[in-house]
């Protein structure tokens, strides 16, 4: 960006079936990195490889074609459309007389029931809780045959019970080989759900650690560049 290198020398690796946390203070470069991955920003240098093959991601469709989906902190949904309409927005199943609403609701309900969400595909998104809206976003991402799912602060505005439901869905996805990039400011969540963590600071790569083997104080020191005497 003008006068600022948002990312410089960043290295990030995601494995299939892994939940990999992306950690850093505000301004560390996390959002910029995932926007490059999602085709929202175009990197001026550097390379992206998927399955060992170099790929070009220069727009959102290119990211989607490579199996990448991002669930942003600010949910992007049409509130007065149904759940099914939101899931299939822009790719509605067509019948002889236009959109096949019945098929759309049926297929959306199958996907929702796969995760036992208790959400009606015919309900308006406006009537759902924030947590349920996030679940709809996950189902929409998976409907694109997503292999890499990015989740940006997904637990920031939901209850503890809803967090556990979200974590169950994430664990279900990784069993199917989906890799998840998980951004959160809640350090306590790392040990519960994440396998590895990569830390960014001031747009640069600090390091990658196995969560279970790394004390929280070490991660905080990596984030801020010094040890903190008062947590």
Tab-separated table of C-alpha atoms in Angstrom:
chain	number	residue	atom	x	y	z
A	1	UNK	CA	0.000	0.000	0.000
A	2	UNK	CA	1.230	3.607	-0.461
A	3	UNK	CA	4.331	3.986	1.720
A	4	UNK	CA	3.784	0.641	3.477
A	5	UNK	CA	4.893	-2.895	2.628
A	6	UNK	CA	1.928	-4.862	3.948
A	7	UNK	CA	3.676	-8.200	3.439
A	8	UNK	CA	7.361	-8.937	2.960
A	9	UNK	CA	9.046	-12.324	2.919
A	10	UNK	CA	6.022	-14.160	4.296
A	11	UNK	CA	6.034	-17.958	4.203
A	12	UNK	CA	2.963	-20.042	5.000
A	13	UNK	CA	2.271	-23.737	4.545
A	14	UNK	CA	-1.061	-25.516	5.047
A	15	UNK	CA	-1.418	-29.302	5.138
A	16	UNK	CA	-4.539	-31.262	4.137
A	17	UNK	CA	-6.682	-32.041	7.180
A	18	UNK	CA	-4.945	-29.442	9.335
A	19	UNK	CA	-6.253	-26.478	11.317
A	20	UNK	CA	-3.462	-23.919	11.099
A	21	UNK	CA	-3.766	-20.730	13.134
A	22	UNK	CA	-2.556	-17.425	11.694
A	23	UNK	CA	-1.549	-15.207	14.594
A	24	UNK	CA	-0.400	-11.618	14.967
A	25	UNK	CA	-1.312	-8.230	16.346
A	26	UNK	CA	-3.546	-5.820	14.439
A	27	UNK	CA	-1.593	-4.649	11.388
A	28	UNK	CA	0.596	-7.762	11.297
A	29	UNK	CA	-0.563	-8.625	7.766
A	30	UNK	CA	-3.019	-11.462	8.440
A	31	UNK	CA	-5.949	-9.976	6.527
A	32	UNK	CA	-3.723	-8.934	3.618
A	33	UNK	CA	-2.322	-12.453	3.342
A	34	UNK	CA	-5.722	-14.131	3.205
A	35	UNK	CA	-6.991	-11.539	0.723
A	36	UNK	CA	-4.055	-12.405	-1.548
A	37	UNK	CA	-4.938	-16.080	-1.172
A	38	UNK	CA	-8.603	-15.320	-1.896
A	39	UNK	CA	-7.942	-13.243	-5.024
A	40	UNK	CA	-9.128	-9.972	-3.470
A	41	UNK	CA	-5.603	-8.491	-3.617
A	42	UNK	CA	-3.015	-9.451	-6.237
A	43	UNK	CA	0.481	-10.036	-4.878
A	44	UNK	CA	3.232	-8.001	-6.557
A	45	UNK	CA	5.740	-10.791	-5.989
A	46	UNK	CA	5.950	-14.264	-4.506
A	47	UNK	CA	4.417	-17.611	-5.488
A	48	UNK	CA	1.461	-19.760	-4.442
A	49	UNK	CA	1.570	-23.541	-4.795
A	50	UNK	CA	-1.282	-26.032	-4.337
A	51	UNK	CA	-0.416	-29.742	-4.396
A	52	UNK	CA	3.077	-28.750	-5.511
A	53	UNK	CA	1.758	-26.934	-8.583
A	54	UNK	CA	2.213	-23.189	-9.008
A	55	UNK	CA	-1.114	-21.395	-9.399
A	56	UNK	CA	-2.091	-17.872	-10.407
A	57	UNK	CA	-4.774	-16.314	-8.204
A	58	UNK	CA	-5.696	-12.950	-9.681
A	59	UNK	CA	-9.400	-12.805	-8.803
A	60	UNK	CA	-11.994	-14.396	-6.532
A	61	UNK	CA	-13.125	-16.879	-9.185
A	62	UNK	CA	-9.552	-18.112	-9.625
A	63	UNK	CA	-9.329	-18.714	-5.870
A	64	UNK	CA	-12.623	-20.599	-5.913
A	65	UNK	CA	-11.506	-22.680	-8.907
A	66	UNK	CA	-8.501	-23.717	-6.808
A	67	UNK	CA	-10.750	-24.809	-3.941
A	68	UNK	CA	-10.172	-21.756	-1.720
A	69	UNK	CA	-13.043	-20.182	0.238
A	70	UNK	CA	-12.888	-17.365	2.803
A	71	UNK	CA	-15.401	-16.694	5.564
A	72	UNK	CA	-14.790	-13.069	6.479
A	73	UNK	CA	-15.401	-11.591	9.907
A	74	UNK	CA	-18.113	-9.389	8.379
A	75	UNK	CA	-20.523	-11.954	6.925
A	76	UNK	CA	-21.441	-11.328	3.295
A	77	UNK	CA	-25.043	-12.445	2.957
A	78	UNK	CA	-28.364	-11.161	1.592
A	79	UNK	CA	-30.506	-11.059	4.752
A	80	UNK	CA	-33.943	-11.073	3.132
A	81	UNK	CA	-33.179	-14.042	0.914
A	82	UNK	CA	-33.586	-17.620	2.090
A	83	UNK	CA	-30.736	-19.794	3.287
A	84	UNK	CA	-30.937	-21.815	0.068
A	85	UNK	CA	-30.867	-18.674	-2.081
A	86	UNK	CA	-27.772	-17.436	-0.256
A	87	UNK	CA	-25.973	-20.765	-0.655
A	88	UNK	CA	-26.681	-20.906	-4.406
A	89	UNK	CA	-26.482	-17.178	-5.124
A	90	UNK	CA	-25.228	-16.658	-8.684
A	91	UNK	CA	-25.403	-20.356	-9.592
A	92	UNK	CA	-29.062	-21.202	-9.035
A	93	UNK	CA	-30.296	-24.523	-10.474
A	94	UNK	CA	-32.481	-23.820	-13.493
A	95	UNK	CA	-35.660	-25.570	-14.585
A	96	UNK	CA	-37.908	-25.257	-17.605
A	97	UNK	CA	-39.454	-22.014	-16.337
A	98	UNK	CA	-36.535	-20.341	-14.582
A	99	UNK	CA	-34.937	-21.006	-11.178
A	100	UNK	CA	-35.848	-24.430	-9.799
A	101	UNK	CA	-36.593	-23.292	-6.249
A	102	UNK	CA	-37.693	-26.716	-5.083
A	103	UNK	CA	-34.426	-28.345	-6.193
A	104	UNK	CA	-32.425	-25.491	-4.673
A	105	UNK	CA	-34.095	-25.848	-1.259
A	106	UNK	CA	-33.798	-29.644	-1.394
A	107	UNK	CA	-30.069	-29.602	-2.224
A	108	UNK	CA	-29.339	-26.896	0.360
A	109	UNK	CA	-31.214	-28.850	3.047
A	110	UNK	CA	-29.142	-31.957	2.295
A	111	UNK	CA	-25.944	-29.994	2.873
A	112	UNK	CA	-27.259	-28.434	6.094
A	113	UNK	CA	-28.423	-31.799	7.422
A	114	UNK	CA	-24.999	-33.286	6.710
A	115	UNK	CA	-23.690	-31.210	9.613
A	116	UNK	CA	-26.811	-31.653	11.758
A	117	UNK	CA	-27.291	-27.877	12.013
A	118	UNK	CA	-31.060	-27.772	12.543
A	119	UNK	CA	-31.385	-24.911	10.029
A	120	UNK	CA	-34.302	-24.712	7.603
A	121	UNK	CA	-33.088	-24.066	4.050
A	122	UNK	CA	-36.313	-22.161	3.320
A	123	UNK	CA	-35.853	-19.743	6.256
A	124	UNK	CA	-34.739	-16.163	5.674
A	125	UNK	CA	-31.144	-15.468	6.734
A	126	UNK	CA	-32.431	-12.373	8.568
A	127	UNK	CA	-34.144	-14.656	11.106
A	128	UNK	CA	-31.004	-16.664	11.938
A	129	UNK	CA	-28.579	-16.031	14.783
A	130	UNK	CA	-25.048	-14.844	13.982
A	131	UNK	CA	-23.736	-18.343	14.690
A	132	UNK	CA	-26.277	-19.898	12.327
A	133	UNK	CA	-25.345	-17.380	9.638
A	134	UNK	CA	-21.715	-18.460	10.011
A	135	UNK	CA	-22.787	-22.094	9.612
A	136	UNK	CA	-24.562	-21.141	6.384
A	137	UNK	CA	-21.346	-19.506	5.144
A	138	UNK	CA	-19.427	-22.722	5.891
A	139	UNK	CA	-22.005	-24.818	4.021
A	140	UNK	CA	-21.812	-22.395	1.082
A	141	UNK	CA	-18.007	-22.678	1.048
A	142	UNK	CA	-18.138	-26.475	1.111
A	143	UNK	CA	-20.686	-26.481	-1.721
A	144	UNK	CA	-17.908	-25.111	-3.975
A	145	UNK	CA	-15.844	-28.258	-3.243
A	146	UNK	CA	-13.639	-26.168	-0.970
A	147	UNK	CA	-10.300	-27.726	-0.008
A	148	UNK	CA	-8.829	-24.681	1.748
A	149	UNK	CA	-11.142	-22.842	4.132
A	150	UNK	CA	-10.103	-19.540	5.710
A	151	UNK	CA	-11.977	-18.465	8.846
A	152	UNK	CA	-11.410	-14.892	10.063
A	153	UNK	CA	-12.347	-14.378	13.739
A	154	UNK	CA	-15.335	-16.785	13.559
A	155	UNK	CA	-15.936	-16.857	17.334
A	156	UNK	CA	-15.841	-13.114	17.986
A	157	UNK	CA	-19.620	-12.722	18.417
A	158	UNK	CA	-21.033	-16.137	19.326
A	159	UNK	CA	-21.690	-17.950	22.620
A	160	UNK	CA	-19.546	-20.696	24.150
A	161	UNK	CA	-22.105	-23.356	23.163
A	162	UNK	CA	-22.097	-22.116	19.578
A	163	UNK	CA	-18.291	-22.091	19.592
A	164	UNK	CA	-18.288	-25.798	20.455
A	165	UNK	CA	-20.694	-26.502	17.600
A	166	UNK	CA	-18.417	-24.570	15.248
A	167	UNK	CA	-15.369	-26.522	16.429
A	168	UNK	CA	-17.223	-29.823	15.876
A	169	UNK	CA	-17.925	-28.799	12.278
A	170	UNK	CA	-14.275	-27.818	11.783
A	171	UNK	CA	-13.119	-31.191	13.110
A	172	UNK	CA	-15.568	-32.893	10.763
A	173	UNK	CA	-14.149	-30.961	7.808
A	174	UNK	CA	-10.508	-31.795	8.546
A	175	UNK	CA	-11.410	-35.492	8.708
A	176	UNK	CA	-12.477	-35.049	5.074
A	177	UNK	CA	-9.084	-33.592	4.170
A	178	UNK	CA	-10.037	-29.901	4.188
A	179	UNK	CA	-7.261	-27.599	5.381
A	180	UNK	CA	-8.407	-24.704	7.569
A	181	UNK	CA	-6.591	-21.402	8.114
A	182	UNK	CA	-7.883	-20.044	11.415
A	183	UNK	CA	-7.492	-16.414	12.496
A	184	UNK	CA	-8.357	-15.548	16.090
A	185	UNK	CA	-7.289	-13.204	18.873
A	186	UNK	CA	-8.474	-15.719	21.491
A	187	UNK	CA	-5.319	-17.529	22.562
A	188	UNK	CA	-7.303	-20.084	24.573
A	189	UNK	CA	-8.832	-21.467	21.369
A	190	UNK	CA	-5.491	-22.483	19.877
A	191	UNK	CA	-4.903	-25.527	22.094
A	192	UNK	CA	-8.504	-26.638	21.717
A	193	UNK	CA	-8.729	-26.760	17.953
A	194	UNK	CA	-5.445	-25.888	16.154
A	195	UNK	CA	-2.559	-28.134	15.086
A	196	UNK	CA	0.069	-25.554	14.099
A	197	UNK	CA	0.393	-21.787	14.310
A	198	UNK	CA	2.224	-19.283	12.131
A	199	UNK	CA	3.026	-15.852	13.572
A	200	UNK	CA	3.310	-12.631	11.548
A	201	UNK	CA	4.673	-9.341	12.855
A	202	UNK	CA	4.754	-6.048	10.957
A	203	UNK	CA	4.044	-7.845	7.686
A	204	UNK	CA	6.912	-10.306	8.061
A	205	UNK	CA	7.159	-14.004	8.887
A	206	UNK	CA	8.283	-14.734	12.455
A	207	UNK	CA	7.909	-18.500	12.645
A	208	UNK	CA	5.712	-21.611	12.680
A	209	UNK	CA	5.196	-23.791	15.740
A	210	UNK	CA	3.307	-26.921	16.797
A	211	UNK	CA	0.604	-25.619	19.126
A	212	UNK	CA	0.772	-28.481	21.627
A	213	UNK	CA	4.553	-28.012	22.058
A	214	UNK	CA	4.633	-24.221	22.365
A	215	UNK	CA	3.961	-22.239	25.572
A	216	UNK	CA	1.548	-19.337	25.230
A	217	UNK	CA	4.192	-16.886	26.483
A	218	UNK	CA	6.458	-17.864	23.586
A	219	UNK	CA	3.696	-17.182	21.048
A	220	UNK	CA	2.968	-13.796	22.611
A	221	UNK	CA	6.667	-12.884	22.533
A	222	UNK	CA	6.752	-13.842	18.843
A	223	UNK	CA	3.742	-11.600	18.190
A	224	UNK	CA	4.980	-8.491	19.990
A	225	UNK	CA	8.746	-8.900	19.600
A	226	UNK	CA	9.540	-9.017	23.286
A	227	UNK	CA	8.657	-10.929	26.431
A	228	UNK	CA	5.775	-9.598	28.492
A	229	UNK	CA	6.154	-9.592	32.262
A	230	UNK	CA	2.425	-8.860	32.759
A	231	UNK	CA	0.166	-11.054	30.594
